[in-house]
Amino acid sequence: MSEDTQSVSPAAQALIERFQTRQARVGVVGLGYVGLPLAVALAEAGLEVVGVDLDPAKVKTLNQGKSHLEDVAEARLAPLVASGRFTASVSYEALEGVDGVSISVPTPLRKTGDPDISYIVAATQSLRPYLHPGMVVILESTTYPGTTREVVLPELEVAGLEVGKDLFLAFSPERVDPGRKDWTTETTPKVIGGITPTCTKVAAAFYGLAIQHLVPVSSTETAEMTKLLENTFRAVNIGMANELALMCERLGLDVWEVIEAAATKPFGFMKFTPGPGLGGHCIPIDPLYLSWKLKSVKYTARFIELASEINTNMPRYVVGRIQDALNERGQSLKGSKVLVLGVAFKPDVADTRESPALDVIGMLMDKGAEVSFHDPYVDSLSEEDWTLNSVEDPVAAAGGVDLVVVVTNHHALDYQAIKAAAPLVFDSRNAYDLAGRSDPKVVKL
Ligand SMILES: NC(=O)c1ccc[n+]([C@@H]2O[C@H](COP(=O)([O-])OP(=O)(O)OC[C@H]3O[C@@H](n4cnc5c(N)ncnc54)[C@H](O)[C@@H]3O)[C@@H](O)[C@H]2O)c1
């Protein structure tokens, strides 16, 4: 018996040994940006992995060895499917007898801006019939501090198993950054907090097979709060960069030049850049989980609220600046043709969730502009009242509009050729950098 497992229950010890000897069979619930890379990493580490997702189309293509994510290459997935190391299913029955389950289902906001943890509740309830002694359940979905203990734990205890002795429960936030190549699921340190210290040890044995650096913390709440700190840190600093852009415009300064100069300081400064707003499934949403939770203890999370207000207003600010740029040329936005370059929420990915492009396009349309877009990764984009398809040739399209606006600076685009063809460019991402600084055709955020 290792020193680490001396003080744990027999069920915990047996389970840890099953992981360490790679005899365990595990499940991953939710095969999206977070779940699929984890499932693949666990299967590559030698475990038999079954993935459960309610989306039949996703499950079908995964079982054919095809990946729906840029970050999971088919060359990695296909052999795992062919060897039976990874299978996907729409049914929770596939989880019968598994030794561990990791849950990464969506945690969006409701229309009211409150957390929507209904996916976590649904997944936990669906899992209940398959709970058994000697099993670990780990929540990965980003959520407010207290969710694992207050919402998931009672669902598991209904099954009559004692958590910490027979059954083990932990929270371990995911840090995946879609599109990033230098840090992967395997190499990014992973924080783990259990309901009890034994839960943390068992969850560490689960992840330890596939992930190089584990960071145990003292509770599920600490692990939940750690994730929210990470994303709040980004949201607040981006908010400050955005406000700096507003201040620089008032003072007649180039915000990009100021930030680049400050970033030469070798210590005590971290570079964040402004833009047309926040996007993605994490940064615009996660801090609001924290501010919502704090309201329940009568505390106002002021930095979060302020950053959210500034960041949310950026699409409107960008549309206002576009209007001003056209006005300078004696044109009105109403009736003008505008080509939006890049609609994904960040460069070099296809993900459009919460993308500021949705707001920018909607507001341009509301003001009477005729809008088209080009994105090398996104074929079509829609909101409730509009749908647009990506135009094929951005250079040709730029020649036929009144203004091009860079919303997302994908590296694959030929910005110089687009600028040469376009009458006017509004650059909200500094895609033109120095070349845009002195060019009368380019108006920068
Ligand atoms: N995308 C990221 O970069 C990222 C990074 C860190 C953390 N997170 C967090 O991880 C969680 C998942 O995010 P994601 O980006 O992977 O979402 P996603 O939408 O890509 O994937 C979630 C999957 O869960 C499935 N699903 C929904 N309800 C289900 C249920 N009851 N049972 C089984 N499957 C179900 C959906 O069909 C979908 O395939 C969220 O809480 C998110 O905040 C995301």
Tab-separated table of N, CA and C and ligand atoms in Angstrom, residues 29-35 52-55 58 92 104-107 119 122-123 140-142 174-176 178 227 281-282 286 353, ligand 1:
chain	number	residue	atom	x	y	z
A	29	VAL	N	-19.179	12.219	-19.848
A	29	VAL	CA	-20.519	12.686	-20.210
A	29	VAL	C	-20.413	14.087	-20.808
A	30	GLY	N	-20.874	14.244	-22.058
A	30	GLY	CA	-20.733	15.525	-22.772
A	30	GLY	C	-19.467	15.477	-23.601
A	31	LEU	N	-19.609	15.312	-24.922
A	31	LEU	CA	-18.423	15.135	-25.781
A	31	LEU	C	-18.176	16.382	-26.624
A	32	GLY	N	-18.101	17.533	-25.947
A	32	GLY	CA	-17.850	18.793	-26.645
A	32	GLY	C	-16.388	19.195	-26.563
A	33	TYR	N	-16.152	20.498	-26.553
A	33	TYR	CA	-14.787	21.046	-26.542
A	33	TYR	C	-13.981	20.541	-25.349
A	34	VAL	N	-14.671	20.265	-24.234
A	34	VAL	CA	-13.981	19.829	-23.028
A	34	VAL	C	-13.951	18.299	-22.937
A	35	GLY	N	-15.110	17.667	-23.117
A	35	GLY	CA	-15.215	16.219	-22.889
A	35	GLY	C	-14.441	15.369	-23.887
A	52	VAL	N	-20.695	9.600	-23.450
A	52	VAL	CA	-22.150	9.718	-23.597
A	52	VAL	C	-22.487	11.158	-23.979
A	53	ASP	N	-23.255	11.300	-25.062
A	53	ASP	CA	-23.703	12.628	-25.464
A	53	ASP	C	-25.106	12.492	-26.035
A	54	LEU	N	-25.958	13.477	-25.729
A	54	LEU	CA	-27.359	13.385	-26.170
A	54	LEU	C	-27.520	13.734	-27.654
A	55	ASP	N	-26.457	14.230	-28.274
A	55	ASP	CA	-26.539	14.634	-29.683
A	55	ASP	C	-26.234	13.420	-30.579
A	58	LYS	N	-23.466	13.805	-33.332
A	58	LYS	CA	-22.094	13.787	-32.807
A	58	LYS	C	-21.655	12.344	-32.522
A	92	TYR	N	-27.236	6.574	-21.420
A	92	TYR	CA	-26.480	6.440	-20.172
A	92	TYR	C	-26.279	4.972	-19.794
A	104	SER	N	-18.894	16.903	-18.396
A	104	SER	CA	-18.625	18.250	-18.928
A	104	SER	C	-19.748	18.658	-19.869
A	105	VAL	N	-20.862	18.998	-19.268
A	105	VAL	CA	-22.033	19.456	-20.023
A	105	VAL	C	-22.073	20.991	-19.968
A	106	PRO	N	-22.862	21.619	-20.839
A	106	PRO	CA	-22.849	23.095	-20.893
A	106	PRO	C	-23.366	23.752	-19.610
A	107	THR	N	-22.844	24.933	-19.334
A	107	THR	CA	-23.351	25.775	-18.234
A	107	THR	C	-23.562	27.188	-18.778
A	119	TYR	N	-28.368	21.520	-17.137
A	119	TYR	CA	-27.664	20.412	-17.815
A	119	TYR	C	-26.920	19.549	-16.796
A	122	ALA	N	-29.585	17.506	-15.019
A	122	ALA	CA	-30.094	16.427	-15.889
A	122	ALA	C	-29.069	15.299	-16.002
A	123	ALA	N	-27.793	15.665	-16.193
A	123	ALA	CA	-26.761	14.630	-16.355
A	123	ALA	C	-26.622	13.815	-15.069
A	140	GLU	N	-16.783	18.664	-14.292
A	140	GLU	CA	-15.803	19.571	-14.932
A	140	GLU	C	-16.441	20.856	-15.428
A	141	SER	N	-17.768	20.861	-15.575
A	141	SER	CA	-18.438	22.064	-16.101
A	141	SER	C	-18.154	23.257	-15.194
A	142	THR	N	-17.830	24.393	-15.792
A	142	THR	CA	-17.585	25.602	-14.997
A	142	THR	C	-18.880	26.025	-14.306
A	174	GLU	N	-11.868	22.446	-16.158
A	174	GLU	CA	-11.113	22.272	-17.401
A	174	GLU	C	-10.493	23.609	-17.787
A	175	ARG	N	-9.293	23.530	-18.389
A	175	ARG	CA	-8.625	24.775	-18.794
A	175	ARG	C	-8.363	24.801	-20.293
A	176	VAL	N	-9.084	23.966	-21.042
A	176	VAL	CA	-8.831	23.882	-22.479
A	176	VAL	C	-9.006	25.258	-23.133
A	178	PRO	N	-9.438	26.267	-26.870
A	178	PRO	CA	-9.537	25.746	-28.240
A	178	PRO	C	-8.619	26.484	-29.206
A	227	LYS	N	-11.390	28.240	-10.912
A	227	LYS	CA	-11.738	28.418	-12.332
A	227	LYS	C	-12.355	29.798	-12.565
A	281	HIS	N	-17.590	30.606	-24.943
A	281	HIS	CA	-18.482	29.997	-23.970
A	281	HIS	C	-18.049	30.342	-22.535
A	282	CYS	N	-16.876	30.976	-22.375
A	282	CYS	CA	-16.329	31.090	-21.014
A	282	CYS	C	-16.257	32.518	-20.486
A	286	ASP	N	-18.734	33.040	-17.446
A	286	ASP	CA	-18.315	32.495	-16.146
A	286	ASP	C	-18.300	33.520	-15.008
A	353	ARG	N	-19.851	30.901	-30.740
A	353	ARG	CA	-20.706	31.092	-29.555
A	353	ARG	C	-20.392	32.428	-28.871
B	1	LIG	N1	-15.058	25.380	-24.460
B	1	LIG	C1	-14.116	25.758	-23.620
B	1	LIG	O1	-13.116	26.314	-24.042
B	1	LIG	C2	-14.217	25.479	-22.124
B	1	LIG	C3	-13.064	25.616	-21.334
B	1	LIG	C4	-13.137	25.339	-19.991
B	1	LIG	C5	-14.355	24.975	-19.420
B	1	LIG	N2	-15.488	24.877	-20.200
B	1	LIG	C6	-16.724	24.467	-19.547
B	1	LIG	O2	-16.953	23.090	-19.820
B	1	LIG	C7	-18.348	22.830	-19.935
B	1	LIG	C8	-18.657	22.203	-21.288
B	1	LIG	O3	-18.276	23.128	-22.292
B	1	LIG	P1	-18.035	22.690	-23.790
B	1	LIG	O4	-17.402	23.867	-24.456
B	1	LIG	O5	-17.357	21.376	-23.851
B	1	LIG	O6	-19.550	22.538	-24.291
B	1	LIG	P2	-20.069	21.840	-25.641
B	1	LIG	O7	-21.384	22.450	-25.930
B	1	LIG	O8	-18.993	21.857	-26.674
B	1	LIG	O9	-20.276	20.320	-25.213
B	1	LIG	C9	-21.206	19.910	-24.280
B	1	LIG	C10	-21.808	18.612	-24.784
B	1	LIG	O10	-22.693	18.126	-23.783
B	1	LIG	C11	-23.777	17.477	-24.440
B	1	LIG	N3	-24.866	17.372	-23.478
B	1	LIG	C12	-25.746	18.326	-23.064
B	1	LIG	N4	-26.557	17.839	-22.120
B	1	LIG	C13	-26.187	16.559	-21.901
B	1	LIG	C14	-26.637	15.546	-21.024
B	1	LIG	N5	-27.619	15.762	-20.147
B	1	LIG	N6	-26.046	14.338	-21.091
B	1	LIG	C15	-25.043	14.113	-21.978
B	1	LIG	N7	-24.561	15.033	-22.823
B	1	LIG	C16	-25.134	16.251	-22.782
B	1	LIG	C17	-24.047	18.354	-25.645
B	1	LIG	O11	-24.737	17.624	-26.653
B	1	LIG	C18	-22.636	18.744	-26.071
B	1	LIG	O12	-22.091	17.870	-27.040
B	1	LIG	C19	-19.031	24.175	-19.694
B	1	LIG	O13	-19.353	24.285	-18.339
B	1	LIG	C20	-17.958	25.177	-20.053
B	1	LIG	O14	-18.140	26.399	-19.384
B	1	LIG	C21	-15.434	25.107	-21.552
